[in-house]
């Protein structure tokens, strides 16, 4: 687990200093060592900062060259099946003389023997990598199937830049990208910026499950990412080939596949633990970990002093039942206030999921005891856990029977009235023309962000690109596919990666093992959502290890009392960033619209916390630039 970066451009003096600057920007991702590799005549430089997890010796140091000397790699991630890959190479007499037992060395041997795409498809893991083929003078950038590890890339002038975080690209003297106002509008709509977009013009996120190859002298327009694994195909294939067996058999298969994923992700040469919220997903992962561990698993939970937001008590009960070595931390508004100034450096582009705060705090606590932590993320998107999956189909089934012109009239008549948050959101979906537009509106924080951002324009993302949608058998499955392809990758996994790596903590997500994902899409919907409750089949696995009464309760999510904090201890901080004069001088937002929403929130007329947080996170980020 590490930070990677590099550049390819005209030969200039001072490459060593540039490499050091890029690595220093990623020090938190790899505090154990720094190294770089350079070909001065070609103008290419590969940079690596290391967080040692597997093979702590110098034999695991990167950038690493293949035994045949053709390939050089800088690699961030873990290949959980690398021992099986080694065995396959050895049985086919394709293995080199091994120098160590790192998965990086295994990857290089596979690339040498099998080529790029076959190797990527053979891996089980999470990764972002840059691989130089010195023979072809070709650079390959690749990212894991679900996007657990980040990778940014793009050209500034004639220089190609890439890295685990934008701050590494910014450390290069050629970086000169401007704020992308369309991406800023996306931030306001989603509270994150979906791939391939970033906050900067001309700089992209490499999409999950894709790789891109750049050859020396190649024109930019000819460089397009290529998919080696596509969620769209997995969804369609799974739905076309559902399990045709008993619920018991499906439950057994799911538990077996999950146990296999958990076992592989428990491989480490450093202390390992898990996040435990007491919910279905994290409790399932911890239960399967403890089942396979001879020692009590280290588990970590966070609680809040605010009434209604504390789930630490549930985590404690699950931990006690499973016999884990449990640690918990209670936080309050002052803890969040102390952390907020660091958010713009933790998240290298504006990011506005407020659960970033407790995620960072629980990661910081876990790092005091372990170097690797397993997480339960992914269960909601795969097994139908989010509340909208139950609510949205019922609401749309009633709404669609009302004539569209009538709904449009109702919207115009009522839109100016003071309504509660729920009624206001319901009103916003009235003029939607189809269920897909209905869901996009339902999940948007700002309904028309392009009107709020000066010079903003609508950009293409998965959720507004029908040609990228899989064919599904239900509205529920369509929503799950959309969330798995965009929200999970560009919000949930970004939140966890940056919060954990800011503390030099590696996180692993067993539910996103691609074999689990592929199996999940073969499970019929009635085994996921039943009687208005999601994750039925996952619960069946969990209840083999944890009593039902310790788990059954309304879903809350990993939330913070943000609305209350913005009217209280965070009020002065927010007012400074949202002052009319400041907004006018900076020129990104329509000041009157922002001030109206801020005033309504302060007066308690509406809870606009989520809307305001996206603007505040951009403003705080902009202040640091």
Coordinates of C-alpha atoms in Angstrom, one line a residue:
X1 CA 0.0 0.0 0.0
X2 CA 1.6 3.2 -1.2
X3 CA 1.5 6.4 -3.1
X4 CA 2.5 6.5 -6.8
X5 CA 3.2 9.3 -9.2
X6 CA 5.3 10.3 -12.1
X7 CA 5.7 12.3 -15.3
X8 CA 6.7 11.9 -18.9
X9 CA 7.7 14.9 -20.9
X10 CA 10.6 16.9 -22.3
X11 CA 13.9 16.4 -20.6
X12 CA 14.5 19.1 -18.1
X13 CA 17.0 19.8 -15.3
X14 CA 15.9 19.2 -11.7
X15 CA 14.0 15.9 -12.2
X16 CA 15.3 14.6 -8.9
X17 CA 13.9 17.6 -7.1
X18 CA 10.6 17.2 -8.9
X19 CA 10.4 13.5 -8.0
X20 CA 11.0 14.3 -4.4
X21 CA 8.4 17.1 -4.3
X22 CA 5.8 14.7 -5.8
X23 CA 6.7 12.0 -3.3
X24 CA 6.6 14.4 -0.4
X25 CA 3.0 15.4 -1.3
X26 CA 2.1 11.7 -0.9
X27 CA 4.2 11.0 2.2
X28 CA 1.1 10.1 4.2
X29 CA 0.4 7.3 1.8
X30 CA 3.8 5.8 2.1
X31 CA 5.9 7.0 5.0
X32 CA 8.3 4.0 5.2
X33 CA 10.5 4.8 2.2
X34 CA 10.8 6.9 -1.0
X35 CA 12.4 5.9 -4.3
X36 CA 12.2 6.9 -7.9
X37 CA 13.3 5.5 -11.3
X38 CA 14.2 7.7 -14.3
X39 CA 15.1 7.4 -17.9
X40 CA 16.6 10.8 -18.6
X41 CA 16.8 10.4 -22.4
X42 CA 13.2 9.4 -22.7
X43 CA 12.1 12.0 -20.1
X44 CA 10.1 9.5 -18.0
X45 CA 10.1 9.3 -14.2
X46 CA 8.3 6.9 -11.9
X47 CA 7.9 7.8 -8.2
X48 CA 7.0 5.6 -5.2
X49 CA 6.3 6.2 -1.5
X50 CA 6.0 3.0 0.4
X51 CA 3.8 1.8 3.3
X52 CA 5.2 -1.7 3.9
X53 CA 2.5 -4.4 4.3
X54 CA 3.8 -7.5 2.5
X55 CA 7.5 -8.3 2.3
X56 CA 8.9 -5.6 4.5
X57 CA 12.4 -6.2 3.2
X58 CA 14.2 -4.2 0.6
X59 CA 13.1 -6.9 -1.9
X60 CA 9.7 -5.2 -2.0
X61 CA 11.1 -1.8 -2.7
X62 CA 9.7 0.2 -5.7
X63 CA 9.8 1.3 -8.5
X64 CA 10.7 -2.3 -9.4
X65 CA 12.2 -3.7 -12.6
X66 CA 11.2 -7.1 -14.0
X67 CA 13.8 -9.8 -14.1
X68 CA 13.9 -9.5 -17.9
X69 CA 14.6 -5.7 -17.4
X70 CA 11.9 -4.9 -19.9
X71 CA 9.3 -3.6 -17.5
X72 CA 9.4 -1.1 -14.6
X73 CA 6.5 -0.6 -12.3
X74 CA 5.3 1.7 -9.5
X75 CA 2.3 0.1 -7.8
X76 CA -0.2 0.9 -5.1
X77 CA -2.4 -1.8 -3.7
X78 CA -2.6 -5.4 -2.8
X79 CA -2.9 -8.5 -5.0
X80 CA -4.5 -11.0 -2.7
X81 CA -4.1 -14.0 -5.0
X82 CA -0.5 -13.3 -5.9
X83 CA 0.8 -16.6 -4.3
X84 CA -1.6 -18.5 -6.7
X85 CA -0.4 -16.4 -9.6
X86 CA 3.2 -17.4 -8.6
X87 CA 2.2 -21.0 -8.5
X88 CA 0.6 -20.8 -12.0
X89 CA 3.8 -19.2 -13.4
X90 CA 6.0 -21.9 -11.8
X91 CA 3.8 -24.8 -13.0
X92 CA 4.1 -23.4 -16.5
X93 CA 7.8 -22.8 -16.2
X94 CA 7.3 -19.0 -16.7
X95 CA 8.6 -17.9 -13.3
X96 CA 11.8 -15.9 -12.9
X97 CA 14.2 -16.5 -10.0
X98 CA 12.3 -14.8 -7.2
X99 CA 14.1 -12.2 -5.1
X100 CA 11.4 -11.8 -2.4
X101 CA 7.8 -12.5 -1.7
X102 CA 6.1 -9.3 -2.6
X103 CA 3.0 -9.1 -4.9
X104 CA 4.8 -6.4 -6.9
X105 CA 7.4 -8.9 -8.1
X106 CA 4.6 -11.3 -8.9
X107 CA 2.8 -8.7 -11.0
X108 CA 5.9 -7.9 -13.0
X109 CA 6.5 -11.6 -13.7
X110 CA 2.9 -12.0 -14.9
X111 CA 3.1 -8.9 -17.1
X112 CA 6.3 -10.3 -18.6
X113 CA 4.7 -13.8 -19.3
X114 CA 1.1 -13.0 -20.0
X115 CA 0.9 -9.4 -21.2
X116 CA -1.3 -6.5 -19.8
X117 CA -4.9 -7.5 -20.2
X118 CA -4.6 -11.2 -19.2
X119 CA -2.6 -10.2 -16.1
X120 CA -5.2 -7.6 -15.0
X121 CA -8.0 -10.1 -15.5
X122 CA -6.1 -12.7 -13.5
X123 CA -5.7 -10.5 -10.4
X124 CA -7.8 -10.5 -7.3
X125 CA -7.1 -7.3 -5.6
X126 CA -7.2 -3.5 -5.4
X127 CA -4.6 -1.4 -7.2
X128 CA -3.5 1.5 -9.2
X129 CA -0.3 1.1 -11.2
X130 CA 2.0 2.6 -13.8
X131 CA 4.0 0.1 -15.9
X132 CA 6.6 1.2 -18.3
X133 CA 7.5 -1.1 -21.3
X134 CA 11.0 0.0 -22.1
X135 CA 11.0 -2.0 -25.3
X136 CA 7.9 -0.3 -26.8
X137 CA 8.4 3.0 -25.0
X138 CA 4.9 2.6 -23.7
X139 CA 3.4 3.5 -20.4
X140 CA 0.3 1.7 -19.0
X141 CA -1.8 3.2 -16.3
X142 CA -4.3 0.8 -14.7
X143 CA -6.9 0.7 -11.9
X144 CA -8.7 -2.1 -10.1
X145 CA -12.1 -3.3 -11.1
X146 CA -14.2 -1.4 -8.5
X147 CA -12.0 1.6 -8.1
X148 CA -10.8 1.0 -4.6
X149 CA -7.4 2.7 -5.3
X150 CA -7.3 6.2 -7.0
X151 CA -5.4 7.2 -10.1
X152 CA -5.4 10.7 -11.7
X153 CA -3.8 11.5 -15.0
X154 CA -3.6 14.2 -17.7
X155 CA -1.4 16.5 -19.7
X156 CA -0.2 19.9 -18.7
X157 CA 1.4 21.4 -21.8
X158 CA 3.6 18.6 -23.3
X159 CA 4.0 16.8 -20.0
X160 CA 2.0 13.8 -19.0
X161 CA 1.4 13.7 -15.2
X162 CA -0.1 11.0 -13.1
X163 CA -0.5 10.1 -9.4
X164 CA -2.5 8.7 -6.6
X165 CA -3.7 12.1 -5.6
X166 CA -4.0 15.5 -7.4
X167 CA -1.5 17.0 -5.0
X168 CA 1.2 14.9 -6.6
X169 CA 0.4 16.3 -10.0
X170 CA 0.3 19.9 -8.6
X171 CA 3.8 19.4 -7.2
X172 CA 5.2 19.3 -10.8
X173 CA 6.2 22.8 -12.2
X174 CA 4.3 22.2 -15.4
X175 CA 1.0 21.9 -13.7
X176 CA -1.2 24.8 -14.7
X177 CA -4.8 23.4 -14.8
X178 CA -7.8 25.7 -14.1
X179 CA -10.9 24.9 -12.1
X180 CA -13.5 23.1 -14.2
X181 CA -16.8 24.8 -13.4
X182 CA -18.8 21.9 -14.9
X183 CA -17.1 19.6 -12.4
X184 CA -17.9 22.2 -9.6
X185 CA -21.6 21.9 -10.6
X186 CA -21.3 18.1 -10.3
X187 CA -19.9 18.5 -6.8
X188 CA -23.0 20.5 -5.8
X189 CA -25.3 17.9 -7.3
X190 CA -23.7 14.8 -5.9
X191 CA -21.4 16.1 -3.0
X192 CA -18.6 14.4 -5.0
X193 CA -17.1 14.7 -8.5
X194 CA -17.8 11.5 -10.5
X195 CA -15.2 10.0 -12.8
X196 CA -13.7 10.7 -15.2
X197 CA -14.0 14.3 -14.2
X198 CA -11.9 16.2 -11.6
X199 CA -12.0 19.7 -10.3
X200 CA -9.4 20.6 -12.9
X201 CA -9.8 21.0 -16.6
X202 CA -7.8 18.5 -18.6
X203 CA -7.1 16.2 -15.6
X204 CA -9.1 13.0 -15.3
X205 CA -9.7 10.1 -12.9
X206 CA -9.0 6.8 -14.6
X207 CA -12.3 5.0 -14.4
X208 CA -12.5 1.8 -12.4
X209 CA -11.8 -1.4 -14.3
X210 CA -9.9 0.4 -17.0
X211 CA -6.3 0.9 -18.3
X212 CA -4.8 3.4 -20.7
X213 CA -1.7 3.0 -22.7
X214 CA 0.5 6.0 -23.9
X215 CA 3.3 5.5 -26.4
X216 CA 6.0 8.0 -26.9
X217 CA 5.0 10.6 -29.5
X218 CA 1.4 9.5 -29.5
X219 CA -1.2 12.3 -30.0
X220 CA -3.5 12.9 -27.0
X221 CA -6.6 12.4 -29.0
X222 CA -5.6 8.9 -29.8
X223 CA -5.3 8.0 -26.1
X224 CA -8.5 6.5 -24.7
X225 CA -8.9 4.2 -21.7
X226 CA -10.0 0.6 -22.3
X227 CA -12.0 -1.6 -20.0
X228 CA -10.7 -5.0 -19.0
X229 CA -13.7 -5.5 -16.6
X230 CA -17.1 -3.8 -16.9
X231 CA -19.8 -3.7 -14.2
X232 CA -22.4 -3.2 -16.9
X233 CA -21.6 -6.6 -18.4
X234 CA -21.4 -8.2 -14.9
X235 CA -24.9 -6.9 -14.1
X236 CA -26.4 -8.1 -17.4
X237 CA -24.7 -11.5 -17.3
X238 CA -25.7 -12.0 -13.7
X239 CA -29.4 -11.1 -14.2
X240 CA -29.5 -13.3 -17.3
X241 CA -28.1 -16.3 -15.4
X242 CA -29.7 -16.1 -11.9
X243 CA -29.3 -18.8 -9.3
X244 CA -31.9 -21.5 -9.8
X245 CA -31.6 -23.2 -6.4
X246 CA -32.9 -23.0 -2.9
X247 CA -32.3 -20.0 -0.5
X248 CA -30.2 -22.2 1.7
X249 CA -27.9 -23.1 -1.2
X250 CA -27.6 -19.5 -2.2
X251 CA -26.8 -18.5 1.4
X252 CA -24.2 -21.2 1.6
X253 CA -22.6 -20.1 -1.6
X254 CA -22.5 -16.5 -0.5
X255 CA -21.0 -17.3 2.9
X256 CA -18.3 -19.5 1.2
X257 CA -17.4 -16.8 -1.4
X258 CA -17.3 -14.1 1.3
X259 CA -15.2 -16.2 3.6
X260 CA -12.8 -16.8 0.8
X261 CA -12.5 -13.0 0.1
X262 CA -12.1 -12.3 3.8
X263 CA -9.4 -14.9 4.2
X264 CA -7.4 -13.5 1.3
X265 CA -7.6 -10.0 2.6
X266 CA -6.4 -11.0 6.1
X267 CA -2.9 -11.7 4.5
X268 CA -0.4 -9.2 5.9
X269 CA 3.0 -9.0 7.6
X270 CA 1.8 -6.2 9.9
X271 CA -1.0 -5.9 12.5
X272 CA -4.5 -6.1 11.1
X273 CA -8.0 -5.2 12.3
X274 CA -11.5 -4.1 11.2
X275 CA -13.9 -1.2 11.4
X276 CA -17.1 -2.3 13.3
X277 CA -20.2 -0.1 13.3
X278 CA -22.6 -2.8 14.5
X279 CA -24.5 -2.8 11.2
X280 CA -25.0 -5.7 8.9
X281 CA -22.0 -5.2 6.6
X282 CA -19.2 -4.6 9.0
X283 CA -20.6 -7.2 11.5
X284 CA -20.6 -9.8 8.7
X285 CA -17.0 -9.1 7.8
X286 CA -15.8 -9.1 11.4
X287 CA -17.8 -12.3 12.1
X288 CA -16.1 -14.1 9.2
X289 CA -12.7 -12.7 10.2
X290 CA -13.1 -13.9 13.8
X291 CA -14.2 -17.3 12.5
X292 CA -10.9 -17.7 10.7
X293 CA -8.6 -16.1 13.4
X294 CA -7.0 -17.9 16.3
X295 CA -6.7 -14.6 18.1
X296 CA -9.3 -11.9 19.0
X297 CA -9.7 -9.6 16.0
X298 CA -8.9 -6.0 16.7
X299 CA -12.1 -3.9 16.0
X300 CA -12.7 -0.2 16.1
X301 CA -15.9 1.9 16.4
X302 CA -16.7 5.6 16.8
X303 CA -19.6 7.2 18.7
X304 CA -21.1 10.7 19.0
X305 CA -22.1 12.6 22.1
X306 CA -25.1 13.9 20.1
X307 CA -28.3 12.0 20.9
X308 CA -29.6 10.0 17.9
X309 CA -26.2 9.7 16.2
X310 CA -24.5 7.1 18.4
X311 CA -24.2 3.6 17.1
X312 CA -21.1 2.6 19.2
X313 CA -23.3 0.8 21.7
X314 CA -24.5 -1.6 19.0
X315 CA -20.9 -2.2 17.8
X316 CA -19.9 -3.0 21.4
X317 CA -22.6 -5.6 21.8
X318 CA -21.6 -7.3 18.5
X319 CA -17.9 -7.2 19.5
X320 CA -18.7 -8.7 22.9
X321 CA -20.7 -11.6 21.3
X322 CA -17.9 -12.3 18.7
X323 CA -15.1 -12.0 21.3
X324 CA -13.1 -9.3 19.5
X325 CA -10.6 -7.0 21.0
X326 CA -12.7 -3.9 20.8
X327 CA -11.7 -0.2 21.0
X328 CA -14.2 2.8 20.7
X329 CA -13.9 6.5 20.6
X330 CA -16.5 9.2 21.4
X331 CA -16.3 12.5 19.5
X332 CA -18.2 15.8 19.6
X333 CA -18.4 19.0 17.6
X334 CA -15.1 20.3 18.9
X335 CA -13.3 17.2 17.5
X336 CA -14.9 17.9 14.1
X337 CA -14.0 21.6 14.4
X338 CA -10.4 20.7 14.9
X339 CA -10.4 18.4 11.9
X340 CA -12.1 20.7 9.4
X341 CA -9.1 22.8 8.5
X342 CA -7.3 19.7 7.4
X343 CA -10.0 18.4 5.0
X344 CA -8.7 20.4 2.0
X345 CA -5.4 18.6 2.3
X346 CA -6.8 15.2 3.1
X347 CA -9.2 15.4 0.1
X348 CA -7.1 16.6 -2.8
X349 CA -10.2 17.9 -4.6
X350 CA -13.4 19.2 -3.0
X351 CA -15.3 16.4 -1.4
X352 CA -18.5 16.9 0.6
X353 CA -19.7 13.6 2.1
X354 CA -19.8 14.8 5.8
X355 CA -19.2 11.2 7.0
X356 CA -15.6 12.0 6.0
X357 CA -15.2 13.4 9.5
X358 CA -16.0 10.2 11.5
X359 CA -14.2 8.1 8.9
X360 CA -11.0 10.0 9.5
X361 CA -11.3 9.9 13.2
X362 CA -11.9 6.2 13.4
X363 CA -9.0 5.7 11.0
X364 CA -6.7 7.7 13.2
X365 CA -7.8 5.7 16.2
X366 CA -7.3 2.4 14.4
X367 CA -3.8 3.4 13.2
X368 CA -2.6 3.6 16.8
X369 CA -3.1 -0.2 17.0
X370 CA -2.9 -1.7 13.4
X371 CA -1.6 -0.9 9.9
X372 CA -4.4 -2.6 8.0
X373 CA -8.2 -2.4 8.6
X374 CA -11.0 -4.3 6.8
X375 CA -14.2 -2.4 6.0
X376 CA -17.8 -3.4 5.4
X377 CA -18.4 -1.0 2.5
X378 CA -20.2 -2.3 -0.6
X379 CA -23.0 -4.3 1.0
X380 CA -25.8 -1.7 0.4
X381 CA -25.1 -1.4 -3.4
X382 CA -24.8 -5.1 -3.9
X383 CA -27.6 -6.4 -1.7
X384 CA -30.2 -3.5 -1.8
X385 CA -29.5 -1.9 1.6
X386 CA -30.2 1.8 1.0
X387 CA -33.6 3.1 2.0
X388 CA -34.4 4.6 -1.5
X389 CA -34.4 1.1 -2.9
X390 CA -37.5 0.4 -0.9
X391 CA -39.1 3.9 -1.0
X392 CA -38.5 5.2 -4.5
X393 CA -40.3 2.4 -6.5
X394 CA -43.4 2.9 -4.3
X395 CA -43.4 6.7 -4.7
X396 CA -42.8 6.5 -8.5
X397 CA -45.5 3.9 -9.0
X398 CA -48.0 6.4 -7.6
X399 CA -46.5 9.5 -9.2
X400 CA -46.3 8.2 -12.7
X401 CA -50.1 7.8 -12.9
X402 CA -50.6 11.5 -12.5
X403 CA -50.5 13.3 -15.9
X404 CA -47.1 15.1 -16.4
X405 CA -48.8 18.5 -17.2
X406 CA -50.7 18.3 -13.9
X407 CA -47.5 17.5 -12.0
X408 CA -45.7 20.4 -13.7
X409 CA -48.5 22.8 -12.7
X410 CA -48.4 21.6 -9.1
X411 CA -44.7 22.1 -9.0
X412 CA -44.9 25.7 -10.2
X413 CA -47.7 26.6 -7.8
X414 CA -46.1 25.1 -4.7
X415 CA -42.4 25.7 -5.3
X416 CA -42.4 29.1 -3.7
X417 CA -44.1 28.0 -0.4
X418 CA -42.2 27.2 2.8
X419 CA -42.3 23.4 3.0
X420 CA -40.6 20.8 5.2
X421 CA -37.5 19.1 3.9
X422 CA -39.4 15.9 2.9
X423 CA -42.2 17.8 1.2
X424 CA -39.8 20.0 -0.6
X425 CA -37.9 16.9 -2.0
X426 CA -41.1 15.3 -2.9
X427 CA -42.2 18.4 -4.8
X428 CA -38.9 18.4 -6.8
X429 CA -39.6 15.0 -8.3
X430 CA -43.1 16.0 -9.4
X431 CA -42.0 17.3 -12.9
X432 CA -39.7 14.3 -13.7
X433 CA -40.6 12.5 -16.9
X434 CA -39.4 8.9 -16.1
X435 CA -38.1 6.8 -13.3
X436 CA -34.5 7.4 -14.1
X437 CA -34.9 11.2 -14.0
X438 CA -37.0 10.7 -10.8
X439 CA -34.1 8.9 -9.1
X440 CA -31.5 11.4 -10.2
X441 CA -33.6 14.3 -8.9
X442 CA -34.3 12.4 -5.7
X443 CA -30.6 11.9 -5.0
X444 CA -29.4 15.4 -6.0
X445 CA -28.5 17.9 -3.3
X446 CA -28.8 20.9 -5.5
X447 CA -31.5 20.4 -8.2
X448 CA -30.1 22.9 -10.8
X449 CA -26.4 23.4 -9.8
X450 CA -25.5 24.7 -13.2
X451 CA -27.6 27.8 -12.5
X452 CA -25.8 28.4 -9.2
X453 CA -22.2 28.0 -10.6
X454 CA -21.3 31.0 -12.7
X455 CA -20.2 29.6 -16.1
X456 CA -21.3 26.1 -15.0
X457 CA -22.5 23.5 -17.5
X458 CA -23.9 20.0 -17.3
X459 CA -21.3 17.3 -17.8
X460 CA -21.8 13.6 -18.7
X461 CA -21.7 11.1 -15.9
X462 CA -23.0 7.5 -15.6
X463 CA -26.3 8.5 -14.2
X464 CA -27.2 10.8 -17.1
X465 CA -25.8 8.6 -19.9
X466 CA -28.4 6.0 -20.9
X467 CA -26.0 4.3 -23.3
X468 CA -23.9 3.3 -20.3
X469 CA -26.7 1.8 -18.4
X470 CA -27.1 -2.0 -18.1
X471 CA -30.3 -3.7 -19.0
X472 CA -32.0 -4.6 -15.7
X473 CA -35.1 -6.5 -14.6
X474 CA -36.4 -3.9 -12.1
X475 CA -36.1 -0.3 -11.0
X476 CA -34.4 -1.5 -7.8
X477 CA -31.7 -3.3 -9.6
X478 CA -31.2 -0.3 -11.9
X479 CA -30.7 2.0 -8.9
X480 CA -28.2 -0.5 -7.3
X481 CA -26.2 -0.7 -10.6
X482 CA -26.1 3.1 -10.8
X483 CA -24.9 3.5 -7.2
X484 CA -22.3 0.7 -7.6
X485 CA -21.0 2.3 -10.7
X486 CA -20.8 5.9 -9.5
X487 CA -21.7 6.7 -5.9
X488 CA -19.8 3.8 -4.4
X489 CA -16.6 4.4 -6.4
X490 CA -16.5 8.1 -6.4
X491 CA -18.0 8.8 -2.9
X492 CA -17.7 5.9 -0.5
X493 CA -14.3 4.5 -1.7
X494 CA -12.8 8.0 -2.0
X495 CA -14.0 8.9 1.5
X496 CA -12.4 5.7 3.0
X497 CA -9.2 5.8 1.0
X498 CA -8.3 9.4 1.7
X499 CA -9.3 9.3 5.4
X500 CA -7.4 6.1 6.0
X501 CA -4.3 7.0 3.9
X502 CA -4.1 10.4 5.6
X503 CA -3.3 8.3 8.7
X504 CA -1.0 5.8 6.8
X505 CA -3.7 3.1 7.3
X506 CA -4.5 0.6 4.6
X507 CA -8.1 -0.3 4.2
X508 CA -9.5 -3.4 2.5
X509 CA -13.0 -4.1 1.3
X510 CA -13.9 -7.8 1.1
X511 CA -17.4 -7.2 -0.2
X512 CA -15.9 -5.7 -3.3
X513 CA -13.9 -8.8 -4.2
X514 CA -15.0 -9.1 -7.8
X515 CA -16.0 -12.7 -7.2
X516 CA -18.5 -11.5 -4.6
X517 CA -19.8 -8.7 -6.9
X518 CA -20.3 -11.2 -9.7
X519 CA -22.1 -13.6 -7.4
X520 CA -24.3 -10.9 -6.0
X521 CA -25.7 -10.0 -9.4
X522 CA -26.8 -13.6 -9.9
X523 CA -28.9 -13.5 -6.7
X524 CA -32.6 -12.8 -7.4
X525 CA -33.9 -9.5 -6.1
X526 CA -36.4 -11.2 -3.7
X527 CA -33.4 -12.6 -1.8
X528 CA -32.0 -9.1 -1.5
X529 CA -35.0 -7.0 -0.7
X530 CA -37.9 -8.6 1.2
X531 CA -40.8 -7.2 3.1
X532 CA -39.4 -3.7 2.7
X533 CA -36.0 -4.6 4.2
X534 CA -32.8 -4.8 2.3
X535 CA -29.8 -7.2 2.4
X536 CA -32.0 -10.2 3.3
X537 CA -29.5 -12.8 2.0
X538 CA -26.5 -11.0 3.7
X539 CA -28.4 -11.0 7.0
X540 CA -29.0 -14.7 6.6
X541 CA -25.2 -15.2 6.5
X542 CA -24.7 -12.9 9.5
X543 CA -27.3 -14.5 11.7
X544 CA -25.4 -17.7 11.6
X545 CA -22.8 -15.9 13.7
X546 CA -24.6 -13.1 15.5
X547 CA -28.0 -13.1 17.1
X548 CA -30.7 -11.3 15.1
X549 CA -31.7 -9.1 18.0
X550 CA -28.2 -7.5 18.1
X551 CA -28.6 -6.3 14.5
X552 CA -32.3 -5.6 13.7
X553 CA -32.9 -1.8 13.9
X554 CA -33.6 1.1 11.5
X555 CA -30.7 2.0 9.2
X556 CA -28.9 5.2 10.1
X557 CA -25.7 5.3 8.1
X558 CA -22.4 6.8 9.2
X559 CA -23.8 10.4 9.7
X560 CA -22.9 13.4 11.8
X561 CA -25.2 16.1 13.3
X562 CA -24.0 18.5 10.7
X563 CA -27.1 20.7 10.6
X564 CA -26.9 21.4 14.3
X565 CA -23.1 22.0 14.1
X566 CA -23.5 24.6 11.4
X567 CA -25.9 26.6 13.5
X568 CA -23.6 26.2 16.5
X569 CA -19.9 25.6 16.8
X570 CA -19.2 25.8 13.0
X571 CA -21.4 28.9 12.4
X572 CA -18.6 31.5 12.4
X573 CA -16.3 29.3 10.2
X574 CA -19.1 28.9 7.7
X575 CA -20.1 32.5 7.7
X576 CA -16.6 33.5 6.8
X577 CA -16.5 31.2 3.8
X578 CA -20.0 32.2 2.7
X579 CA -19.9 36.0 3.1
X580 CA -21.5 37.8 0.1
X581 CA -18.4 39.9 -0.5
X582 CA -16.1 36.9 -0.6
X583 CA -18.4 35.0 -3.0
X584 CA -18.7 37.9 -5.3
X585 CA -14.9 38.5 -5.4
X586 CA -14.1 34.8 -6.1
X587 CA -16.7 34.6 -8.8
X588 CA -17.7 30.9 -8.7
X589 CA -21.2 31.1 -7.2
X590 CA -24.3 33.4 -7.5
X591 CA -24.0 35.1 -4.0
X592 CA -27.7 35.8 -3.5
X593 CA -28.7 32.2 -4.0
X594 CA -26.1 30.9 -1.6
X595 CA -26.9 33.5 1.0
X596 CA -30.7 32.7 0.8
X597 CA -30.0 29.0 1.6
X598 CA -27.6 29.9 4.4
X599 CA -30.1 32.3 5.9
X600 CA -32.9 29.7 5.8
X601 CA -30.6 27.1 7.5
X602 CA -29.6 29.5 10.3
X603 CA -33.2 30.5 11.0
X604 CA -34.2 26.8 11.3
X605 CA -36.7 27.1 8.4
X606 CA -35.0 24.2 6.6
X607 CA -32.1 21.8 7.1
X608 CA -29.8 22.7 4.2
X609 CA -26.7 21.1 5.7
X610 CA -25.9 18.8 2.8
X611 CA -26.4 21.6 0.3
X612 CA -24.2 24.0 2.2
X613 CA -21.5 21.4 2.9
X614 CA -20.6 21.1 -0.8
X615 CA -20.1 24.8 -1.1
X616 CA -18.2 25.0 2.1
X617 CA -15.9 22.2 1.1
X618 CA -15.1 23.9 -2.2
X619 CA -14.6 27.3 -0.4
X620 CA -12.3 25.7 2.1
X621 CA -10.4 23.9 -0.7
X622 CA -10.1 27.0 -2.7
X623 CA -8.7 28.9 0.2
X624 CA -5.8 26.5 0.4
X625 CA -4.9 26.7 -3.4

